[in-house]
Short mmCIF file of C-alpha atoms and ligand atoms in Angstrom, two decimals:
data_model
loop_
_atom_site.label_atom_id
_atom_site.label_comp_id
_atom_site.label_asym_id
_atom_site.label_seq_id
_atom_site.Cartn_x
_atom_site.Cartn_y
_atom_site.Cartn_z
CA MET U 1 -91.99 -130.02 16.31
CA THR U 2 -91.70 -129.80 20.09
CA CYS U 3 -94.66 -130.40 22.41
CA GLU U 4 -94.63 -126.73 23.32
CA ASP U 5 -94.95 -125.69 19.67
CA ALA U 6 -97.63 -128.32 19.17
CA HIS U 7 -99.53 -126.87 22.08
CA LEU U 8 -99.46 -123.32 20.69
CA ASN U 9 -100.39 -124.56 17.24
CA MET U 10 -103.28 -126.71 18.46
CA HIS U 11 -104.96 -123.69 20.06
CA ASP U 12 -104.68 -121.79 16.80
CA TYR U 13 -105.98 -124.82 14.94
CA ILE U 14 -109.01 -125.08 17.22
CA SER U 15 -109.61 -121.33 16.68
CA GLY U 16 -109.52 -121.92 12.91
CA GLU U 17 -106.40 -119.72 12.70
CA LEU U 18 -103.62 -122.16 11.85
CA ALA U 19 -102.15 -121.62 8.39
CA ALA U 20 -102.68 -124.58 6.03
CA GLU U 21 -98.96 -125.32 5.73
CA GLN U 22 -98.63 -125.64 9.51
CA GLN U 23 -101.46 -128.11 9.88
CA LYS U 24 -99.66 -131.17 8.56
CA PRO U 25 -96.65 -130.83 10.94
CA LEU U 26 -99.12 -130.52 13.82
CA MET U 27 -101.06 -133.64 12.74
CA ASP U 28 -97.80 -135.54 12.24
CA HIS U 29 -96.70 -134.61 15.77
CA MET U 30 -99.99 -135.71 17.25
CA ASP U 31 -99.86 -139.00 15.37
CA GLU U 32 -96.68 -139.76 17.24
CA CYS U 33 -97.33 -138.08 20.58
CA PRO U 34 -100.19 -139.55 22.66
CA ASN U 35 -99.91 -136.70 25.23
CA CYS U 36 -100.49 -133.96 22.71
CA ARG U 37 -103.18 -136.02 21.02
CA GLU U 38 -105.13 -136.42 24.28
CA PHE U 39 -104.58 -132.77 25.26
CA PHE U 40 -105.91 -131.70 21.90
CA ARG U 41 -108.95 -133.95 22.21
CA GLN U 42 -109.79 -132.51 25.64
CA THR U 43 -109.29 -128.90 24.58
CA ALA U 44 -111.41 -129.34 21.47
CA ASN U 45 -114.08 -131.07 23.57
CA ILE U 46 -114.25 -128.11 25.99
CA GLN U 47 -114.68 -125.76 23.06
CA THR U 48 -117.46 -127.83 21.53
CA SER U 49 -119.28 -127.99 24.88
CA MET U 50 -118.96 -124.22 25.30
CA ARG U 51 -120.31 -123.57 21.84
CA ASP U 52 -123.23 -125.97 22.35
CA PHE U 53 -124.20 -124.75 25.80
CA MET U 54 -123.80 -121.02 25.44
CA GLN U 55 -126.13 -120.45 22.50
CA TYR U 56 -128.98 -118.07 23.10
CA GLU U 57 -132.09 -117.21 21.20
CA ALA U 58 -133.38 -113.67 21.45
CA PRO U 59 -136.78 -113.59 23.20
CA PHE U 60 -139.76 -112.93 20.98
CA GLU U 61 -140.37 -109.52 22.57
CA LEU U 62 -136.84 -108.43 21.75
CA GLN U 63 -137.19 -109.66 18.16
CA THR U 64 -140.29 -107.53 17.81
CA ALA U 65 -138.67 -104.50 19.42
CA VAL U 66 -135.63 -104.67 17.16
CA SER U 67 -137.75 -105.11 14.06
CA SER U 68 -139.70 -102.00 14.91
CA ILE U 69 -136.51 -100.03 15.65
CA LEU U 70 -135.29 -100.88 12.17
CA ALA U 71 -138.69 -100.31 10.55
CA ASN U 72 -139.25 -96.89 12.11
CA ALA U 73 -135.83 -95.43 11.60
CA MET N 1 -140.08 -96.13 0.40
CA LYS N 2 -136.88 -97.71 1.64
CA SER N 3 -133.79 -97.70 -0.52
CA LYS N 4 -132.36 -100.98 -1.69
CA ARG N 5 -129.24 -100.36 0.35
CA ARG N 6 -131.35 -99.85 3.44
CA LYS N 7 -133.17 -103.13 2.94
CA ILE N 8 -129.91 -105.05 2.55
CA PHE N 9 -128.51 -103.27 5.60
CA GLU N 10 -131.47 -104.35 7.71
CA LYS N 11 -131.13 -107.92 6.58
CA GLU N 12 -127.41 -107.97 7.30
CA VAL N 13 -127.73 -106.57 10.80
CA LEU N 14 -130.85 -108.51 11.77
CA CYS N 15 -129.34 -111.93 11.23
CA HIS N 16 -126.92 -111.28 14.14
CA LEU N 17 -129.69 -110.77 16.68
CA ASP N 18 -129.34 -114.10 18.53
CA ARG N 19 -125.58 -113.80 18.74
CA LEU N 20 -125.80 -110.24 19.98
CA TYR N 21 -128.31 -111.28 22.62
CA GLY N 22 -125.99 -114.11 23.71
CA TYR N 23 -123.09 -111.70 24.08
CA ALA N 24 -125.31 -109.19 25.88
CA MET N 25 -126.28 -111.94 28.37
CA HIS N 26 -122.63 -112.45 29.14
CA LEU N 27 -122.05 -108.74 29.61
CA CYS N 28 -125.22 -107.94 31.61
CA LYS N 29 -125.95 -111.22 33.39
CA ASN N 30 -129.71 -110.79 33.13
CA GLY N 31 -132.25 -110.92 30.35
CA GLU N 32 -133.83 -107.53 30.91
CA ASP N 33 -130.56 -105.54 30.79
CA ALA N 34 -129.38 -107.72 27.92
CA SER N 35 -132.51 -106.90 25.87
CA ASP N 36 -132.01 -103.18 26.59
CA LEU N 37 -128.41 -103.38 25.53
CA VAL N 38 -129.34 -105.14 22.27
CA GLN N 39 -131.91 -102.42 21.45
CA ASP N 40 -129.41 -99.64 22.21
CA THR N 41 -126.90 -101.43 20.02
CA TYR N 42 -129.29 -101.41 17.07
CA LEU N 43 -130.17 -97.77 17.71
CA ASN N 44 -126.47 -96.87 17.70
CA ALA N 45 -125.86 -98.99 14.63
CA LEU N 46 -128.56 -97.06 12.81
CA LYS N 47 -126.96 -93.78 13.81
CA SER N 48 -123.65 -94.87 12.28
CA GLU N 49 -125.18 -96.77 9.37
CA LYS N 50 -123.12 -94.74 6.88
CA GLN N 51 -119.91 -96.06 8.39
CA TYR N 52 -120.86 -99.58 7.39
CA SER N 53 -120.08 -100.91 3.92
CA ILE N 54 -122.68 -103.38 2.75
CA GLY N 55 -121.41 -106.91 2.35
CA THR N 56 -118.52 -106.50 4.81
CA ASN N 57 -118.31 -107.84 8.34
CA ALA N 58 -121.61 -106.90 9.99
CA GLY N 59 -121.00 -109.23 12.93
CA ALA N 60 -117.71 -107.67 14.05
CA TRP N 61 -119.12 -104.18 13.43
CA LEU N 62 -122.20 -104.80 15.58
CA PHE N 63 -120.24 -106.50 18.38
CA THR N 64 -117.89 -103.53 18.48
CA ILE N 65 -120.86 -101.18 18.80
CA MET N 66 -122.37 -103.35 21.50
CA ARG N 67 -119.18 -103.41 23.51
CA ASN N 68 -118.78 -99.64 23.31
CA THR N 69 -122.43 -99.11 24.20
CA PHE N 70 -121.96 -101.36 27.21
CA LEU N 71 -118.78 -99.61 28.34
CA ASN N 72 -120.44 -96.18 28.05
CA ARG N 73 -123.38 -97.38 30.07
CA ILE N 74 -121.10 -98.64 32.83
CA ARG N 75 -119.16 -95.38 32.79
CA ARG N 76 -122.39 -93.41 33.09
CA MET N 77 -123.42 -95.49 36.05
CA SER N 78 -119.88 -94.89 37.33
CA ARG N 79 -119.31 -98.40 38.37
CA LYS N 80 -116.46 -100.50 37.19
CA PRO N 81 -117.08 -103.69 35.27
CA ALA N 82 -117.35 -106.46 37.81
CA SER N 83 -113.92 -107.99 37.61
CA MET N 84 -112.64 -110.81 39.70
CA ALA N 85 -109.32 -110.63 37.94
CA GLY N 86 -107.69 -112.37 40.86
CA GLU N 87 -103.92 -112.29 40.67
CA TRP N 88 -104.01 -115.99 41.61
CA ILE N 89 -105.78 -116.89 38.43
CA GLU N 90 -103.17 -115.12 36.36
CA GLN N 91 -100.51 -116.84 38.39
CA MET N 92 -102.17 -120.17 37.72
CA ALA N 93 -101.99 -119.58 33.97
CA ARG N 94 -98.33 -118.58 34.21
CA GLU N 95 -97.44 -121.70 36.15
CA ASP N 96 -99.30 -123.88 33.69
CA ILE N 97 -97.40 -122.37 30.83
CA SER N 98 -94.03 -122.89 32.48
CA GLU N 99 -95.03 -126.51 33.32
CA LEU N 100 -95.93 -126.93 29.71
CA ARG N 101 -92.52 -125.63 28.63
CA LYS N 102 -90.81 -128.19 30.82
CA HIS N 103 -92.92 -131.26 30.24
CA GLY N 104 -95.22 -130.62 27.32
CA PRO N 105 -99.01 -130.87 27.60
CA ASP N 106 -100.14 -133.08 30.45
CA PRO N 107 -103.30 -134.92 29.47
CA SER N 108 -103.32 -136.95 32.70
CA VAL N 109 -106.18 -134.79 33.94
CA LYS N 110 -109.12 -137.08 33.46
CA CYS N 111 -112.87 -136.59 33.53
CA LEU N 112 -112.96 -133.72 31.13
CA ASP N 113 -115.51 -135.61 29.09
CA ASN N 114 -119.26 -135.35 29.49
CA LEU N 115 -119.08 -131.80 30.73
CA LEU N 116 -122.29 -130.36 32.05
CA LYS N 117 -123.75 -127.00 31.14
CA GLU N 118 -123.49 -125.94 34.79
CA ASP N 119 -119.78 -126.78 34.87
CA ILE N 120 -119.06 -124.81 31.75
CA SER N 121 -121.10 -121.75 32.81
CA ARG N 122 -119.47 -121.66 36.24
CA ALA N 123 -115.97 -122.04 34.80
CA ILE N 124 -116.57 -119.23 32.33
CA GLU N 125 -117.96 -116.99 35.10
CA ASP N 126 -114.83 -117.59 37.14
CA LEU N 127 -112.51 -116.43 34.35
CA PRO N 128 -111.16 -112.92 34.79
CA ASP N 129 -113.03 -110.56 32.44
CA GLU N 130 -110.23 -110.03 29.96
CA PHE N 131 -109.95 -113.78 29.38
CA LYS N 132 -113.70 -114.32 29.50
CA ASP N 133 -114.47 -111.82 26.76
CA THR N 134 -111.77 -113.15 24.48
CA VAL N 135 -112.66 -116.80 24.97
CA ILE N 136 -116.37 -116.19 24.47
CA LEU N 137 -115.83 -114.20 21.29
CA CYS N 138 -113.61 -116.95 19.92
CA ASP N 139 -115.03 -120.18 21.22
CA VAL N 140 -118.73 -119.37 21.52
CA GLN N 141 -119.21 -116.68 18.89
CA GLY N 142 -116.65 -118.01 16.45
CA PHE N 143 -114.93 -114.73 15.59
CA SER N 144 -111.46 -114.67 14.03
CA TYR N 145 -108.49 -113.27 16.02
CA ALA N 146 -108.52 -110.22 13.75
CA ASP N 147 -112.23 -109.56 14.44
CA ILE N 148 -111.71 -110.00 18.19
CA ALA N 149 -108.81 -107.55 18.10
CA THR N 150 -111.16 -104.99 16.49
CA ILE N 151 -114.05 -105.66 18.87
CA LEU N 152 -111.94 -105.47 22.04
CA ASP N 153 -109.54 -102.84 20.65
CA ILE N 154 -106.41 -104.81 21.61
CA PRO N 155 -103.47 -106.11 19.55
CA ILE N 156 -103.95 -109.45 17.79
CA GLY N 157 -101.00 -110.99 19.71
CA THR N 158 -102.84 -110.20 22.94
CA VAL N 159 -105.96 -111.90 21.61
CA ARG N 160 -103.97 -115.01 20.82
CA SER N 161 -102.24 -115.23 24.19
CA ARG N 162 -105.47 -114.56 26.09
CA ILE N 163 -107.17 -117.38 24.24
CA HIS N 164 -104.36 -119.81 24.98
CA ARG N 165 -104.19 -118.83 28.63
CA GLY N 166 -107.94 -118.51 29.05
CA ARG N 167 -108.50 -122.02 27.75
CA LEU N 168 -105.80 -123.38 30.03
CA ILE N 169 -107.44 -121.72 33.07
CA LEU N 170 -110.85 -123.05 32.05
CA ARG N 171 -109.46 -126.51 31.69
CA ASN N 172 -107.90 -126.40 35.14
CA LEU N 173 -111.04 -125.03 36.79
CA LEU N 174 -113.07 -127.82 35.23
CA ALA N 175 -110.52 -130.47 36.11
CA ASP N 176 -110.30 -129.30 39.75
CA TRP N 177 -114.04 -129.48 40.32
CA LYS N 178 -114.40 -132.78 38.57
CA ASN N 179 -111.57 -134.13 40.64
CA VAL N 180 -113.20 -132.98 43.87
CA ALA N 181 -116.61 -134.26 42.75
CA MET N 182 -115.10 -137.65 42.00
CA GLY N 183 -113.48 -137.79 45.43
CA GLY N 184 -109.96 -137.51 44.05
CA SER N 185 -107.19 -135.55 45.71
ZN1 ZN B 1 -96.25 -133.69 22.00
#
């Protein structure tokens, strides 16, 4: 596997879209390639930070409004 | 007396409220408009309730309705979605990809650890809309490529390439600021 292929595959892996049979070749490449390994770690880290930081909770007023929309329909 | 189907329907759509509000915040940029959009989305969902099969993908269905509701609202107000789709940012992604082809991924960019919420929000805001939507739906909301293709009404290959390029742009934006903040060149 080339580094370019590894890069494409690691994005799909992070998205949860990499087919099972393609995961082992990617892991094998990263075991041997410190560049790809570090790039993967950074990319996954950005995704985790995004997911953690961008969570919202609907305000109470909105929860009430939506419940009544559903109840009164 | 509500039908059993109706009760299940309500349960299935209600559990996506927080996610929908999060996506509405990205689209509207303020809480008041976001709350309005969420309510309109539920009203529109009720109108097309029959099109939804119980036990299928309520999340993707609701997000599609929200996006269409938002686009209609913008059209009515006859203003274009605020886009800063600067050609330079596209260019940046293209250059990164050709670099990548030549040399493979370059992890030499440091200081991408301990990212702050402010950094992340600012970087996402700076992404051109088409990348922003795709990256948020994938990385924040956790939708599959197929769901995102449905929600945004674009081919799945486009979803994939926007996610790859969008993440690369994000990474570079973050790295640039961190580098400046750390006094690097
Ligand atoms: Zn490599």
